[in-house]
Amino acid sequence: MNFPLNPDLHCHSTTSDGTLTPEELAARAAANGVDLWALTDHDEVGGQQRAIDAAQAHGIRYLTGVEISVTFADATVHIVGLGFDHTDPRMAEGLADTRDGRGPRAVEMGEQLAKVGIHGAYEGALKYVGNPRLISRTHFARFLVDSGVCRDTPEVFRKYLTEGKPGFVPHRWARLGDAVQWITQSGGLAVIAHPARYNFSPNLEYALFSEFKQHGGQGVEVVTGSHSAAEALRYADMAREFGLAASRGSDFHSPDESHIDLGKLPPLPDGLTPVWQLLAGRVH
Ligand code: AMP
Ligand code: MN
Ligand code: MN
Ligand code: MN
């Protein structure tokens, strides 16, 4: 593989909580100069074949992708999988189990919001769902913004959808070791997504990185839409310390919501092994 100049290995389509289809994302990635792309929908690989075909139609290289929700130390951590076989039945089964509780959780979120005077939020959120197997907090956020309850999605999360707030329903996701295993068993490489977002203590963060490594995880997102320049440098150091390869992805969800567009990211800091170097044989 020629060295990609502008890889973007993290984004979401209507198959999870993005607002663009896989085909629209491929067109946008190509227009923005992305030359190696991965669609990483939450807990779902249903968009992968469409993304492979659309990438090919636009002449851009593609790695399969997924972002798996994991519960680690009572917090939610996201693990990105890249370059796996998207038809692998063990991956499909693991993701189906992980998605399973989303429906009942969403109903309960609606009930809790009704108790603070916001009625019809579950039915409202459902109207924004592109994939009936995947209702997420993002769909509630879109409903609460469009119906005028909040000004923007950050305000929704701040006031209603994060721990301790009225619409937050705790949920148990996949185990770290299982998620890493689904990815590696199907030929892929596991990556800790946006590590700066977890607000772990230094001890817990060390535990996450060490356990992830022990389970066979090989990468960490260093450059992502939600990392500052200082955070990118900090996780570049962590990548070197733990012997992890580095990834780069915008985490783009929507032209109206995401402040970082596909492919509009700074380069990886120097002196790192990029994940795409380890995935050369897995590119479509
Ligand atoms: P869920 O998987 O249903 O818990 O929803 C998680 C999704 O909500 C994430 O993937 C983000 O897209 C979105 N999200 C989480 N926290 C925030 C936040 N503070 N502001 C905006 N979006 C957020
Ligand atoms: Mn999301
Ligand atoms: Mn995430
Ligand atoms: Mn994401």
Coordinates of C-alpha atoms and ligand atoms in Angstrom, one line a residue:
M1 CA 0.0 0.0 0.0
N2 CA 1.3 3.5 -0.8
F3 CA 1.4 5.5 2.3
P4 CA -2.0 7.2 2.7
L5 CA -1.8 11.0 3.0
N6 CA -5.2 11.6 4.6
P7 CA -6.6 8.6 6.4
D8 CA -9.9 9.0 8.3
L9 CA -10.7 5.8 10.3
H10 CA -13.7 6.8 12.5
C11 CA -17.1 8.1 11.4
H12 CA -20.8 7.2 11.6
S13 CA -23.7 6.6 9.1
T14 CA -27.4 6.3 9.3
T15 CA -26.7 2.6 10.2
S16 CA -25.9 3.9 13.7
D17 CA -26.2 7.6 14.9
G18 CA -24.8 9.5 11.9
T19 CA -27.1 11.5 9.6
L20 CA -25.5 10.6 6.2
T21 CA -25.8 7.2 4.4
P22 CA -22.6 5.2 3.7
E23 CA -22.8 6.4 0.1
E24 CA -23.1 10.0 1.1
L25 CA -20.1 9.6 3.5
A26 CA -18.0 8.0 0.8
A27 CA -18.7 11.0 -1.5
R28 CA -17.9 13.5 1.3
A29 CA -14.7 11.6 2.2
A30 CA -13.5 11.6 -1.4
A31 CA -14.4 15.3 -1.9
N32 CA -12.4 16.1 1.3
G33 CA -9.3 14.2 0.0
V34 CA -9.6 11.2 2.3
D35 CA -7.5 8.4 0.7
L36 CA -8.1 5.7 3.3
W37 CA -11.4 5.5 4.9
A38 CA -13.3 3.4 7.5
L39 CA -17.0 3.6 8.5
T40 CA -17.2 2.7 12.2
D41 CA -20.8 2.5 13.2
H42 CA -21.7 1.8 16.9
D43 CA -22.2 -1.9 17.6
E44 CA -23.2 -2.6 14.0
V45 CA -21.6 -3.8 10.7
G46 CA -24.7 -3.6 8.6
G47 CA -23.3 -0.7 6.6
Q48 CA -20.0 -2.3 5.8
Q49 CA -20.7 -3.8 2.4
R50 CA -22.3 -0.5 1.2
A51 CA -19.2 1.4 2.4
I52 CA -16.9 -1.0 0.6
D53 CA -18.8 -0.6 -2.6
A54 CA -19.1 3.2 -2.3
A55 CA -15.4 3.6 -1.5
Q56 CA -14.6 1.6 -4.6
A57 CA -16.9 3.7 -6.7
H58 CA -15.1 6.9 -5.5
G59 CA -11.6 5.3 -6.0
I60 CA -10.7 5.5 -2.3
R61 CA -9.2 2.7 -0.2
Y62 CA -11.2 1.3 2.6
L63 CA -10.8 -0.6 5.9
T64 CA -13.8 -2.3 7.5
G65 CA -14.7 -0.7 10.8
V66 CA -16.9 -0.8 13.9
E67 CA -17.0 1.0 17.3
I68 CA -18.0 -1.4 20.1
S69 CA -19.5 -0.1 23.3
V70 CA -17.7 -1.6 26.3
T71 CA -18.2 -1.3 30.1
F72 CA -14.9 -1.0 31.9
A73 CA -14.7 -0.1 35.6
D74 CA -18.4 1.0 35.5
A75 CA -17.7 3.5 32.7
T76 CA -18.4 3.3 29.0
V77 CA -15.4 2.9 26.8
H78 CA -15.4 2.7 23.0
I79 CA -13.2 0.2 21.1
V80 CA -12.8 0.7 17.4
G81 CA -12.2 -2.4 15.3
L82 CA -10.5 -2.0 11.9
G83 CA -9.7 -4.4 9.0
F84 CA -11.7 -7.4 10.2
D85 CA -13.9 -9.8 8.2
H86 CA -17.3 -8.0 8.4
T87 CA -19.1 -11.3 7.6
D88 CA -17.6 -13.1 10.6
P89 CA -20.5 -14.8 12.5
R90 CA -18.9 -14.5 16.0
M91 CA -18.5 -10.7 15.5
A92 CA -22.2 -10.6 14.3
E93 CA -23.3 -12.5 17.4
G94 CA -21.3 -10.4 19.8
L95 CA -22.6 -7.2 18.3
A96 CA -26.2 -8.4 18.4
D97 CA -25.8 -9.2 22.1
T98 CA -24.3 -5.8 22.7
R99 CA -27.1 -4.0 20.9
D100 CA -29.8 -6.0 22.6
G101 CA -30.5 -3.8 25.6
R102 CA -30.8 -0.6 23.5
G103 CA -34.6 -0.8 22.9
P104 CA -35.6 -1.3 26.6
R105 CA -33.1 1.3 27.6
A106 CA -34.6 3.9 25.2
V107 CA -38.1 3.2 26.5
E108 CA -36.8 3.8 30.1
M109 CA -35.1 7.0 29.0
G110 CA -38.4 8.2 27.6
E111 CA -40.1 7.4 30.9
Q112 CA -37.5 9.3 32.9
L113 CA -37.7 12.3 30.7
A114 CA -41.5 12.3 31.0
K115 CA -41.1 12.6 34.8
V116 CA -39.3 15.9 34.3
G117 CA -42.0 17.2 32.0
I118 CA -40.6 16.1 28.6
H119 CA -43.3 14.0 27.0
G120 CA -43.1 11.8 23.9
A121 CA -39.3 11.7 23.8
Y122 CA -39.0 7.9 23.0
E123 CA -41.5 8.2 20.1
G124 CA -39.8 11.4 19.0
A125 CA -36.3 9.9 19.1
L126 CA -37.6 6.9 17.1
K127 CA -38.4 9.2 14.1
Y128 CA -34.6 10.0 13.8
V129 CA -33.5 6.3 13.9
G130 CA -32.2 5.0 10.6
N131 CA -31.6 1.4 11.8
P132 CA -34.3 0.0 14.2
R133 CA -31.6 -2.2 15.9
L134 CA -29.8 0.9 17.0
I135 CA -31.4 3.6 18.9
S136 CA -28.9 5.8 20.8
R137 CA -28.7 8.8 23.0
T138 CA -27.8 10.8 19.9
H139 CA -31.3 10.2 18.5
F140 CA -32.9 11.6 21.7
A141 CA -30.6 14.6 21.4
R142 CA -31.7 15.4 17.9
F143 CA -35.4 15.2 19.0
L144 CA -34.8 17.4 22.0
V145 CA -33.0 20.0 19.9
D146 CA -35.5 20.0 17.0
S147 CA -38.5 20.2 19.4
G148 CA -36.9 23.3 21.1
V149 CA -36.2 21.7 24.5
C150 CA -32.5 22.5 24.1
R151 CA -30.4 24.7 21.8
D152 CA -27.8 22.1 20.7
T153 CA -26.7 18.5 21.4
P154 CA -24.0 19.4 23.9
E155 CA -26.7 21.1 26.0
V156 CA -28.9 18.0 25.8
F157 CA -26.1 15.8 27.0
R158 CA -25.1 18.3 29.7
K159 CA -28.7 18.7 31.1
Y160 CA -30.3 15.3 30.4
L161 CA -28.3 12.4 29.0
T162 CA -25.1 12.0 31.1
E163 CA -24.6 10.3 34.4
G164 CA -26.7 11.8 37.2
K165 CA -29.0 13.6 34.9
P166 CA -32.8 12.8 34.5
G167 CA -32.7 11.0 31.1
F168 CA -29.5 8.9 31.8
V169 CA -30.1 5.2 32.1
P170 CA -27.0 3.2 33.0
H171 CA -26.3 0.2 30.8
R172 CA -24.0 -2.8 30.8
W173 CA -22.2 -3.1 27.4
A174 CA -19.7 -5.7 26.2
R175 CA -16.7 -6.7 28.2
L176 CA -13.3 -5.3 27.1
G177 CA -11.8 -8.7 26.5
D178 CA -14.8 -9.9 24.5
A179 CA -14.8 -6.9 22.2
V180 CA -11.1 -7.1 21.5
Q181 CA -11.5 -10.8 20.8
W182 CA -14.4 -10.4 18.3
I183 CA -12.2 -8.0 16.4
T184 CA -8.9 -9.9 16.5
Q185 CA -10.5 -13.3 15.8
S186 CA -12.1 -11.9 12.7
G187 CA -8.7 -10.7 11.4
G188 CA -8.9 -7.1 12.6
L189 CA -7.0 -4.7 14.8
A190 CA -8.5 -3.2 18.0
V191 CA -8.1 0.4 18.9
I192 CA -9.0 2.4 22.0
A193 CA -11.2 5.2 20.8
H194 CA -10.9 8.9 21.9
P195 CA -9.1 8.0 25.2
A196 CA -9.1 11.6 26.5
R197 CA -13.0 11.5 26.7
Y198 CA -13.2 9.0 29.6
N199 CA -11.9 11.3 32.4
F200 CA -10.3 8.3 34.1
S201 CA -7.9 8.7 37.0
P202 CA -4.3 7.9 36.1
N203 CA -4.6 4.5 37.8
L204 CA -7.8 3.6 35.9
E205 CA -6.3 4.8 32.6
Y206 CA -3.2 2.7 33.2
A207 CA -5.5 -0.3 33.9
L208 CA -7.5 0.2 30.7
F209 CA -4.3 0.4 28.6
S210 CA -2.7 -2.6 30.2
E211 CA -5.8 -4.8 30.2
F212 CA -6.5 -3.8 26.6
K213 CA -2.9 -4.8 25.6
Q214 CA -3.2 -8.1 27.5
H215 CA -6.3 -9.0 25.6
G216 CA -4.5 -8.4 22.3
G217 CA -5.4 -4.8 21.6
Q218 CA -2.9 -3.1 19.3
G219 CA -3.9 0.5 18.7
V220 CA -5.0 3.8 20.2
E221 CA -6.6 6.9 18.6
V222 CA -4.2 9.7 19.0
V223 CA -5.7 12.2 16.6
T224 CA -9.5 12.4 16.7
G225 CA -12.2 15.0 16.4
S226 CA -12.6 15.3 20.1
H227 CA -8.8 15.6 21.1
S228 CA -7.1 18.9 21.5
A229 CA -3.5 19.2 20.2
A230 CA -2.2 18.7 23.8
E231 CA -4.3 15.6 24.2
A232 CA -3.0 14.2 20.9
L233 CA 0.6 14.6 22.2
R234 CA -0.3 13.1 25.5
Y235 CA -1.7 9.9 23.8
A236 CA 1.2 9.8 21.4
D237 CA 3.3 9.4 24.5
M238 CA 0.9 6.7 25.8
A239 CA 1.1 4.9 22.5
R240 CA 4.9 4.8 22.7
E241 CA 4.9 3.8 26.4
F242 CA 2.5 0.9 25.8
G243 CA 3.8 -0.1 22.4
L244 CA 0.5 0.6 20.6
A245 CA 0.0 1.7 17.0
A246 CA -1.6 5.1 16.4
S247 CA -4.9 5.8 14.6
R248 CA -6.5 9.0 13.2
G249 CA -10.2 9.5 12.7
S250 CA -12.7 12.5 12.8
D251 CA -15.6 10.7 14.6
F252 CA -17.8 12.6 12.1
H253 CA -21.6 12.2 12.7
S254 CA -23.3 15.0 10.8
P255 CA -22.7 18.1 8.8
D256 CA -24.9 20.0 11.3
E257 CA -23.4 18.7 14.5
S258 CA -19.8 17.7 14.0
H259 CA -17.2 20.5 14.2
I260 CA -14.5 18.4 12.6
D261 CA -15.4 17.2 9.0
L262 CA -14.2 14.0 7.4
G263 CA -10.5 14.2 6.6
K264 CA -10.0 17.6 8.2
L265 CA -7.6 16.5 10.9
P266 CA -4.1 17.3 11.9
P267 CA -1.4 14.7 11.0
L268 CA -0.3 12.1 13.5
P269 CA 2.6 13.2 15.7
D270 CA 6.1 11.9 14.6
G271 CA 7.7 8.7 15.8
L272 CA 4.5 6.6 15.9
T273 CA 3.6 3.4 14.1
P274 CA 0.4 4.1 12.2
V275 CA -2.3 1.4 12.4
W276 CA -2.6 1.4 8.6
Q277 CA 1.0 0.2 8.4
L278 CA -0.2 -3.0 10.2
L279 CA -3.3 -3.3 8.2
A280 CA -1.8 -3.1 4.7
G281 CA -3.1 -6.6 3.8
R282 CA -6.6 -5.8 4.9
V283 CA -7.4 -2.8 2.6
H284 CA -10.3 -3.0 0.1
Ligands
AMP1 P1 -25.2 5.7 23.3 O1 -24.3 4.7 22.6 O2 -26.6 5.5 23.1 O3 -24.8 5.8 24.8 O4 -24.8 7.1 22.7 C1 -23.5 7.6 22.7 C2 -23.3 8.6 21.6 O5 -23.8 9.9 22.0 C3 -21.9 8.9 21.2 O6 -21.4 8.0 20.3 C4 -21.9 10.3 20.7 O7 -22.3 10.3 19.4 C5 -23.0 10.9 21.5 N1 -22.5 11.7 22.6 C6 -22.1 11.2 23.8 N2 -21.7 12.2 24.7 C7 -22.0 13.4 24.0 C8 -21.8 14.8 24.2 N3 -21.4 15.2 25.4 N4 -22.2 15.7 23.3 C9 -22.6 15.3 22.1 N5 -22.8 13.9 21.8 C10 -22.4 13.0 22.7
MN2 MN -22.1 8.4 18.2
MN3 MN -17.2 7.0 20.6
MN4 MN -17.6 7.4 17.2

